[in-house]
Coordinates of C-alpha atoms and ligand atoms in Angstrom, one line a residue:
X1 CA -70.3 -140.5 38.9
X2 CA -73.6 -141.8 39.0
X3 CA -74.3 -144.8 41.2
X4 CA -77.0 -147.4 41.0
X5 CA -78.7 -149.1 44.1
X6 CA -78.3 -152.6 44.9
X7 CA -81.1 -153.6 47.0
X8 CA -82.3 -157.1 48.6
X9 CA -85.0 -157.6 50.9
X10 CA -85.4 -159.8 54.1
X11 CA -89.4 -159.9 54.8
X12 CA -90.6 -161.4 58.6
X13 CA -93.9 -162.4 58.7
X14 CA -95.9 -163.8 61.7
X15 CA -97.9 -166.3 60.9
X16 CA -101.8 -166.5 62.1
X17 CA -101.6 -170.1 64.1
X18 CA -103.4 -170.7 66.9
X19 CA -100.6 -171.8 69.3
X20 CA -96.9 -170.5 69.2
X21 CA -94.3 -172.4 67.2
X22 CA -92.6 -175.2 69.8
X23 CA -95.8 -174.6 72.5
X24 CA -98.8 -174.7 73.0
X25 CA -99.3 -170.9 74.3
X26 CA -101.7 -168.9 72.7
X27 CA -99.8 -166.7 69.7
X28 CA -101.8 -163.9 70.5
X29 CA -100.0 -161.2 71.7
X30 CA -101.7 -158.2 69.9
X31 CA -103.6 -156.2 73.0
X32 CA -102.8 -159.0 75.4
X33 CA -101.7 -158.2 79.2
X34 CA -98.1 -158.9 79.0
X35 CA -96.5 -162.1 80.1
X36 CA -100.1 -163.9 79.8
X37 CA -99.2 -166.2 77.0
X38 CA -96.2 -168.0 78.3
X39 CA -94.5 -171.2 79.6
X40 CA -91.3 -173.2 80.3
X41 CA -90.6 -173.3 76.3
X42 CA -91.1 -170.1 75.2
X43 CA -89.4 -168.6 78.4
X44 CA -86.4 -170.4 77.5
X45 CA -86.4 -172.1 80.8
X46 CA -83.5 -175.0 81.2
X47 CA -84.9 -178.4 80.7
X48 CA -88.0 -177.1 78.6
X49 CA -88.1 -179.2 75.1
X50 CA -89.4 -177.8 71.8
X51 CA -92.2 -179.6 69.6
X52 CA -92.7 -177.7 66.0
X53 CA -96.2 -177.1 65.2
X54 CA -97.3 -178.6 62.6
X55 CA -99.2 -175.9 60.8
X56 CA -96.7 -173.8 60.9
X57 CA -94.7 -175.7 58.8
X58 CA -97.7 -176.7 56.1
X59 CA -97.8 -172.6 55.9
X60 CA -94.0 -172.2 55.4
X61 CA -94.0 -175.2 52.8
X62 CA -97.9 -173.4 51.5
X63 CA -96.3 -170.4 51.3
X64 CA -92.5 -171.5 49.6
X65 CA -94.6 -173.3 47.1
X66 CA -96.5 -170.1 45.7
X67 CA -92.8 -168.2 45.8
X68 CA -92.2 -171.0 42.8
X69 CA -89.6 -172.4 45.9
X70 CA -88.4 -176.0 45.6
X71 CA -88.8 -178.1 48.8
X72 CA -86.0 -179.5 50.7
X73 CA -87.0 -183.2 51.4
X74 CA -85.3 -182.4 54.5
X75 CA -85.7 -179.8 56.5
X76 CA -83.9 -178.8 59.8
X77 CA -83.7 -176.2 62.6
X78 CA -81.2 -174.7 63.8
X79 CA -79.8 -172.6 66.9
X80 CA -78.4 -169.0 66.2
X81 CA -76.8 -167.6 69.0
X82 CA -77.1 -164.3 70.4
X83 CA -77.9 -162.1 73.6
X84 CA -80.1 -159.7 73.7
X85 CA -82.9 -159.1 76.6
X86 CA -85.8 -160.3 74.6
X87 CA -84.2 -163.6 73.8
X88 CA -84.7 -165.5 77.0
X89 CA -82.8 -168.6 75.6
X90 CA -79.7 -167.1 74.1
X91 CA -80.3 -168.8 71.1
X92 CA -83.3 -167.9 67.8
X93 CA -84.6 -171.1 66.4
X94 CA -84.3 -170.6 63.1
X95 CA -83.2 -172.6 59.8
X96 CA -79.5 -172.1 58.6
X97 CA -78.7 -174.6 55.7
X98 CA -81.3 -176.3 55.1
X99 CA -84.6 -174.2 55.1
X100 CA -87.8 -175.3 53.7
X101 CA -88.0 -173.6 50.5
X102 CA -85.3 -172.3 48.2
X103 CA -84.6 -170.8 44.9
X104 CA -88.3 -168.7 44.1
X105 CA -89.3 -165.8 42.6
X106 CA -91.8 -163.5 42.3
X107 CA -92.4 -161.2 39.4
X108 CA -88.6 -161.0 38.1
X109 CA -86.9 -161.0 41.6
X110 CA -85.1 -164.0 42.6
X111 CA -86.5 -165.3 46.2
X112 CA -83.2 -166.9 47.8
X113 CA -85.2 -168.7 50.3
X114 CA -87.9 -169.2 52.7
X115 CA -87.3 -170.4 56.3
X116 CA -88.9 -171.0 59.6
X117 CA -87.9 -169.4 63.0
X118 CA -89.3 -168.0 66.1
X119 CA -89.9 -164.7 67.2
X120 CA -88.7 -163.0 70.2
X121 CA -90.2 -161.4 73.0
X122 CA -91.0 -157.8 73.0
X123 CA -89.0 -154.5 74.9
X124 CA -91.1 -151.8 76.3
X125 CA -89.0 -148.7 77.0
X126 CA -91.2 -146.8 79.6
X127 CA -90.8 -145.2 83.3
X128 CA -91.6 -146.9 86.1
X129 CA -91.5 -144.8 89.7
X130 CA -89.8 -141.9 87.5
X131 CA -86.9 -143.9 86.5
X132 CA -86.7 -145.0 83.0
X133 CA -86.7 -148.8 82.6
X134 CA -87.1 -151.7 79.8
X135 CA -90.1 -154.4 80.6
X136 CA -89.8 -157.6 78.6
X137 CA -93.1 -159.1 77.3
X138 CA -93.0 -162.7 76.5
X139 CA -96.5 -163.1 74.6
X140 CA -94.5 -162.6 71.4
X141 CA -91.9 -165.0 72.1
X142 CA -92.2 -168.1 70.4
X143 CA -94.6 -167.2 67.9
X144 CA -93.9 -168.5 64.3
X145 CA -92.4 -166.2 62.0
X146 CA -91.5 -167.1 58.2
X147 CA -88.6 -165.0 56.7
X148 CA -88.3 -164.3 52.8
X149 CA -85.1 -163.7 51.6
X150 CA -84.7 -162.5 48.3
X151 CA -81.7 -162.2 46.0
X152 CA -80.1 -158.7 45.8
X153 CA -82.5 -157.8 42.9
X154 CA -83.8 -154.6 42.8
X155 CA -82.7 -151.7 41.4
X156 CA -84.8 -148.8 42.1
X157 CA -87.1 -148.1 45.1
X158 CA -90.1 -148.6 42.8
X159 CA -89.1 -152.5 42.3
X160 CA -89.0 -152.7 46.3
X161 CA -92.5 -151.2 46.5
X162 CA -94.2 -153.2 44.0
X163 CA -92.9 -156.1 45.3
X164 CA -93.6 -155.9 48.8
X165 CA -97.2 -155.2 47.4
X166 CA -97.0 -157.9 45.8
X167 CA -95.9 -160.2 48.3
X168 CA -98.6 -159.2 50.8
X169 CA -101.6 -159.9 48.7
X170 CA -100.0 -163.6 48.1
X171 CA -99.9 -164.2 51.8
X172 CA -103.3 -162.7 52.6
X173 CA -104.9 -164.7 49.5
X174 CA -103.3 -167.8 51.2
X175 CA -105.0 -166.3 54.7
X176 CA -101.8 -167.5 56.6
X177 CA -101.4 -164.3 58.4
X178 CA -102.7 -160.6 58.3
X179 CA -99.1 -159.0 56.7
X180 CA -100.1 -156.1 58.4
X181 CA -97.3 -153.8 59.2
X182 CA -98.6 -151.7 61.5
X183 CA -99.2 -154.2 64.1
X184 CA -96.1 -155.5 63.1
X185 CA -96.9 -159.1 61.4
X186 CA -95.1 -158.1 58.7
X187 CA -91.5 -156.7 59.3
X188 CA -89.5 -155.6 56.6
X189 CA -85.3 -155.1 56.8
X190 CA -83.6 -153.9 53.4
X191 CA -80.4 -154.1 52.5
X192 CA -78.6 -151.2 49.9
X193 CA -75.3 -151.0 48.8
X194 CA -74.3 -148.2 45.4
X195 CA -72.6 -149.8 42.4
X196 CA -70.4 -147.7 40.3
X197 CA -70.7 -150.3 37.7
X198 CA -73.5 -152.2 38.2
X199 CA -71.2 -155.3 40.2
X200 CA -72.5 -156.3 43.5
X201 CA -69.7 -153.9 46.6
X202 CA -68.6 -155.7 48.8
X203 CA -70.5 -153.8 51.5
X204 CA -74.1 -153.9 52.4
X205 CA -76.0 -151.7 54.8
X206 CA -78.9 -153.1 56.4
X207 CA -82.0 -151.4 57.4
X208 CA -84.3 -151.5 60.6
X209 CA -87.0 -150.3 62.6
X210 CA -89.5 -149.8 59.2
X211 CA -92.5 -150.8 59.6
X212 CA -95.0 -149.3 56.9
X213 CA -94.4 -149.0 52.9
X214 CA -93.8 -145.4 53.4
X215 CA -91.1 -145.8 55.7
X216 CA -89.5 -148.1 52.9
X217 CA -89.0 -145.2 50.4
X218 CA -88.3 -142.8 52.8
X219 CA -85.6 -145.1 54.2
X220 CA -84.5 -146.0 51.1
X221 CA -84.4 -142.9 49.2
X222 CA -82.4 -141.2 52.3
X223 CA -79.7 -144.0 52.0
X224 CA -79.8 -143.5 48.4
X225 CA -78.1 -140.3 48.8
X226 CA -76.0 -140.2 52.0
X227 CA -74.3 -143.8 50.8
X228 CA -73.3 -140.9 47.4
X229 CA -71.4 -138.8 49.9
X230 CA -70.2 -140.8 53.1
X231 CA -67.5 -143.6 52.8
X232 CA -69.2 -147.1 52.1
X233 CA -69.0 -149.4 54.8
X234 CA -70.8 -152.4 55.8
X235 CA -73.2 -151.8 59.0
X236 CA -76.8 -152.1 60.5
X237 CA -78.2 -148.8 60.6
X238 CA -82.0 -147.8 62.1
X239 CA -84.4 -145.7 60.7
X240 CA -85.6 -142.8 62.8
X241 CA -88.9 -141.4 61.6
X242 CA -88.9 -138.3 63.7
X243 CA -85.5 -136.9 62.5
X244 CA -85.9 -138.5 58.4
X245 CA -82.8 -140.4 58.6
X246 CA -81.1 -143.8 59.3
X247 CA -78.7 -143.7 62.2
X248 CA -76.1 -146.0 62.7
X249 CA -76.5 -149.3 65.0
X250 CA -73.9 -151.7 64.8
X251 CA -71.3 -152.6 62.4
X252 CA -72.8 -155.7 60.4
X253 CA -71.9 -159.1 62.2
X254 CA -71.7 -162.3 60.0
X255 CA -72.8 -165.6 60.3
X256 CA -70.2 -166.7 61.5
X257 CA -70.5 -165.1 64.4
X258 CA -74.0 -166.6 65.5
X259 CA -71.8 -169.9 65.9
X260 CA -75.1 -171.7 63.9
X261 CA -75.0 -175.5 65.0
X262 CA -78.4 -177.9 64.3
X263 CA -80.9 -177.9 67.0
X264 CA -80.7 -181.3 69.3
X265 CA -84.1 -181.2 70.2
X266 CA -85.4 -181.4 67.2
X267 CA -84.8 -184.0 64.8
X268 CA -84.6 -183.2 61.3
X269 CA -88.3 -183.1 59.1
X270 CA -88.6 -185.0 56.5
X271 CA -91.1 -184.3 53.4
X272 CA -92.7 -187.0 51.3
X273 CA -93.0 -186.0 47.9
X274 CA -97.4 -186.5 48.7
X275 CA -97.4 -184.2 51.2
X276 CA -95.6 -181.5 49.1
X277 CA -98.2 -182.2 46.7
X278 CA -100.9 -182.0 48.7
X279 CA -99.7 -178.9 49.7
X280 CA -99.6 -177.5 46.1
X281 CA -103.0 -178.6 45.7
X282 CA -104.4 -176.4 48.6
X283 CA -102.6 -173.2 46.4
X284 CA -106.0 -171.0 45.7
X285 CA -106.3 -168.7 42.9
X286 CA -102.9 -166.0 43.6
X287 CA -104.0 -162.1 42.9
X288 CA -102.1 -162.1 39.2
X289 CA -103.8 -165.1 37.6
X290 CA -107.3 -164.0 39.0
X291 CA -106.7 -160.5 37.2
X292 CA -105.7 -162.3 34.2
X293 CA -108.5 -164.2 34.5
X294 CA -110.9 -161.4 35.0
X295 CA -109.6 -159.2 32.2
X296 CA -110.0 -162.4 29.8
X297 CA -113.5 -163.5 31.2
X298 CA -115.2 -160.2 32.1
X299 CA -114.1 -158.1 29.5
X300 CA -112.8 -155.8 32.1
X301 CA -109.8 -153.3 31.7
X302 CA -107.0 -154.1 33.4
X303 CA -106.8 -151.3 35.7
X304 CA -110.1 -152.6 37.0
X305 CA -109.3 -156.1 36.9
X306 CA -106.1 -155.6 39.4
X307 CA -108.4 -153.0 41.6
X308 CA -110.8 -155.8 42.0
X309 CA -108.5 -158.2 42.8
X310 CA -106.5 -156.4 45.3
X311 CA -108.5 -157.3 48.1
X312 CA -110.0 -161.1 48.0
X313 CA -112.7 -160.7 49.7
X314 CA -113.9 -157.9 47.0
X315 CA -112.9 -159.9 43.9
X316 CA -114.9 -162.6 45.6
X317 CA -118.2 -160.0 46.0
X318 CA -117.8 -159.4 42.3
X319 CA -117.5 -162.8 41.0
X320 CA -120.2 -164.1 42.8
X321 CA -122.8 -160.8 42.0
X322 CA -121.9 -161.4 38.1
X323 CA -123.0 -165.3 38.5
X324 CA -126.5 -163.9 40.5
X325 CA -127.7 -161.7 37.4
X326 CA -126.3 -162.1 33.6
X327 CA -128.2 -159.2 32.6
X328 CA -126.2 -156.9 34.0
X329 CA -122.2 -156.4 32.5
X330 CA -120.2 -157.6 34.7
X331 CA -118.1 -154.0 33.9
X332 CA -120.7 -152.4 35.3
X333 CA -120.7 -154.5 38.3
X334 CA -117.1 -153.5 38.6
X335 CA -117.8 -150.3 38.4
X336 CA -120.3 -149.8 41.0
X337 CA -117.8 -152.6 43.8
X338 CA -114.6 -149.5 42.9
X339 CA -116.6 -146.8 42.8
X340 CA -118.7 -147.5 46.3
X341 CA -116.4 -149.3 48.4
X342 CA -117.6 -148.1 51.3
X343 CA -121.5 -148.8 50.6
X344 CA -121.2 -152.3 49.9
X345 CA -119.0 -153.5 52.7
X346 CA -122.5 -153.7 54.1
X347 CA -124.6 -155.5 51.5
X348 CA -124.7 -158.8 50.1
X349 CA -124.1 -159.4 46.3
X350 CA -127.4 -160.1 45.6
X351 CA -128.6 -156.4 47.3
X352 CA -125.9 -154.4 45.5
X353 CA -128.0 -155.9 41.8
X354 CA -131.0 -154.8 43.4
X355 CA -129.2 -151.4 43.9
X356 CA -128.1 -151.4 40.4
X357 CA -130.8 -151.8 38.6
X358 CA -133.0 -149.3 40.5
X359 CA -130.7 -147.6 39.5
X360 CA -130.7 -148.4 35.6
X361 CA -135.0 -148.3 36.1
X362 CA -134.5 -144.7 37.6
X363 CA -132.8 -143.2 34.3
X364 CA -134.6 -145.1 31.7
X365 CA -138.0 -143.3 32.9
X366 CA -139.1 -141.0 29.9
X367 CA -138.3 -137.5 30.2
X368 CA -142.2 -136.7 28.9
X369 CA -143.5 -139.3 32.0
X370 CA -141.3 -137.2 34.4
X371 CA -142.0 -133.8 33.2
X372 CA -146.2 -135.2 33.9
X373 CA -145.6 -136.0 37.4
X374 CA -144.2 -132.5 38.4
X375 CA -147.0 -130.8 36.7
X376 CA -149.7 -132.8 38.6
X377 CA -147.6 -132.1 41.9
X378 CA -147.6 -128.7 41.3
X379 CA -151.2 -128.4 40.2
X380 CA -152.1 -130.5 43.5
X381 CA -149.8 -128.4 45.6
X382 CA -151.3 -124.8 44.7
X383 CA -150.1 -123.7 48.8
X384 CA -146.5 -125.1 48.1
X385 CA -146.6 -123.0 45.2
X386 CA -147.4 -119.6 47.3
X387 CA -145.2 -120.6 49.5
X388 CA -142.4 -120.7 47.3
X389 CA -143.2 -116.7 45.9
X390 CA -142.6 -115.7 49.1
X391 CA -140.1 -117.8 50.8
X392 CA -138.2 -119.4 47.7
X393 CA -136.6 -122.4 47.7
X394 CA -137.3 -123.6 50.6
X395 CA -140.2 -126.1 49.4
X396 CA -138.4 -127.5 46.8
X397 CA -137.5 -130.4 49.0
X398 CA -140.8 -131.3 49.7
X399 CA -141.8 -130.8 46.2
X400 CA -139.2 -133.5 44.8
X401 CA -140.6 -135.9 47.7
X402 CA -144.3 -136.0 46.6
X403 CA -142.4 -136.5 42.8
X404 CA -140.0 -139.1 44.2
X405 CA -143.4 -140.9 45.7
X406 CA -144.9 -141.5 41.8
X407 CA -141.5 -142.0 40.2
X408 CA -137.6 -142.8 40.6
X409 CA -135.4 -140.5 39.6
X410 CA -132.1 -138.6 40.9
X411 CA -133.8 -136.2 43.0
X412 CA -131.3 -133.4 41.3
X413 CA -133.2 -133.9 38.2
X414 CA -136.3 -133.5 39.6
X415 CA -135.6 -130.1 41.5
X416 CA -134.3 -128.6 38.2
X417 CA -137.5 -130.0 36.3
X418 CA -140.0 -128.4 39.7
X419 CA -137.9 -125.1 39.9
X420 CA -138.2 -124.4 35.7
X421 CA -141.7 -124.6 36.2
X422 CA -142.2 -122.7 39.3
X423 CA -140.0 -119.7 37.8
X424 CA -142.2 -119.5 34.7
Ligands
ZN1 ZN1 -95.1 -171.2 75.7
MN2 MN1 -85.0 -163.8 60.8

């Protein structure tokens, strides 16, 4: 019988503040000496009290706001309890029932919520004096981390992938963190259960260890077909990269096994409705409306439009190089940014015109005007000429460089114009 995937998606992602979430340690962890970045709070020590940082939270509301999220008027924290080495407290901050945001959506999946927590420290598995041992680093602990829960919505591993696309762009165009997976700022867990008839199981397996877009489909795709043939039962299973497949972890816990209760040391937030709007007001451009935008104003296909817009710094390059000089199409503009990404990440809009209109100078030079030039060089190069019966080609190069003195043109051109003439 054949059986459909259910899949939801819980998304981590760090957020770029200066100082951790209840500290004021450093959140830099990336290529940091371990245990460099810490203090009483994010140790866990006993006595050591928590104070929210306040960006984090305009972030978390910033970020709620463009998920289409309403705003909980209050807000709390809360204490999910758990051991694991890495948790120096017992306990995750984290927001239970009452997160910041709730009820978004992006595309056509349904965002459940978006909350604010604290990550945890870090586990090195490595050998120290030949014996093999697990360090803890606590420069990661502490550091604010925004979860995005979304509704089990998708049905095919192609809805996963655009969305998580999707969702990245959004939270680099708001430049609250770098989403970047390979460092791990942006963690993703699935969860995938099979429907025989399109009813949400009553079993869910959830998915860890992935940390790039690939490892998504391969993950899912593998879970796809072993959840066809093995007995369906709730659990947390890893994915192992090496071997291509998930292996089993734990069998799922639920939440009411974390024994949530609201966190005493910090009293509940409260939101006025002018600071939610304030908020909404700092919400730039997202990467969807500016393609809109861009196919509507430029004239440019859509294709192009969401190319351009896929990186803001780009779309931003392009905007401002079509505002410099209205004689050139802003398609062709577009063209030259997709087609030579590499070449202008060192220019400046305004050199990238000057490059394109050499450019357009260079082919609207007569044929006739050309074909002059390479008949004076010749005529003025009589021992290039000799040298070419005997060695052959080999002059053509500097042939085309006296041309490419007197006029601009693809040098190509001009070595097919200088060797017609020297054959004849
Ligand atoms: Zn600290
Ligand atoms: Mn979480």
């Amino acid at each position: 019988m054949k059986q459909q995937p259910i899949i939801g998606l819980e998304v981590h992602v760090e957020l770029a503040t200066k100082s951790k979430m209840f500290c004021g340690c450093s959140a830099e962890h990336f290529g940091v000496q371990p245990n460099t970045h810490t203090c009483p709070v994010c140790l866990g020590l006993p006595g050591a009290l928590p104070v929210p940082n306040e960006k984090a939270v305009e972030w978390t509301v910033l970020l709620a706001l463009a998920l289409g999220c309403r705003i909980n008027r209050v807000s709390k924290f809360d204490r999910k309890n758990y051991f694991y080495p890495d948790l120096p407290k017992g306990y995750q901050i984290t927001q239970y029932d009452q997160p910041f945001g709730e009820g978004g959506s992006l595309g056509k999946i349904r965002i459940r919520r978006v909350h604010l927590e604290e990550d945890t420290g870090k586990l090195q598995h490595t050998e120290v004096d030949g014996e093999k041992v697990a360090l803890v680093d606590f420069n990661r602990s502490g550091v604010p981390l925004v979860e995005i829960v979304t509704e089990p919505g998708f049905r095919s591993i192609e809805e996963v992938d655009q969305y998580l696309k999707a969702l990245q762009k959004i939270i680099r165009y708001l430049g609250i963190s770098s989403a970047d997976m390979e460092k791990g700022s942006m963690r993703l867990e699935p969860s995938i259960s099979l429907s025989a008839d399109g009813e949400l199981p009553a079993y869910r397996v959830e998915l860890k260890n992935i940390n790039s877009f690939r490892f998504v489909r391969r993950a899912l795709e593998y879970e796809i077909e072993r959840q066809q043939r093995e007995p369906h039962v709730q659990q947390t299973r890893g994915w192992n990269e090496s071997k291509g497949e998930t292996v089993p972890q734990r069998e799922k816990e639920e939440a009411h096994d974390y024994r949530y209760f609201p966190e005493p040391d910090i009293p509940p937030i409260k939101l006025t409705e002018s600071y939610i709007n304030e908020q909404r007001e700092k919400i730039p451009e997202l990467p969807q409306e500016k393609a809109t935008r861009f196919v509507k104003e430029f004239k440019l296909s859509e294709y192009d439009a969401l190319q351009l817009t896929d990186d803001k710094s780009e779309a931003d390059f392009f905007e401002e190089a079509v505002k410099i000089d209205t004689t050139i199409s802003p398609k062709h503009i577009a063209n030259w940014i997709i087609n030579r990404k590499n070449e202008i990440e060192n220019l400046v809009p305004a050199q990238l015109l000057v490059k394109i209109k050499q450019s357009q100078q260079a082919s609207e030079v007569n044929p006739g005007q050309l074909e002059e030039v390479v008949k004076r060089v010749i005529q003025e190069n009589p021992k290039a000429v000799e040298d070419y019966k005997k060695n052959g080609n080999q002059v053509v190069g500097f042939l085309v460089g006296q041309v490419r003195r007197q006029i601009q043109v693809n040098p190509k051109v001009i070595a097919e114009k200088i060797l017609i003439r020297l054959k004849s």
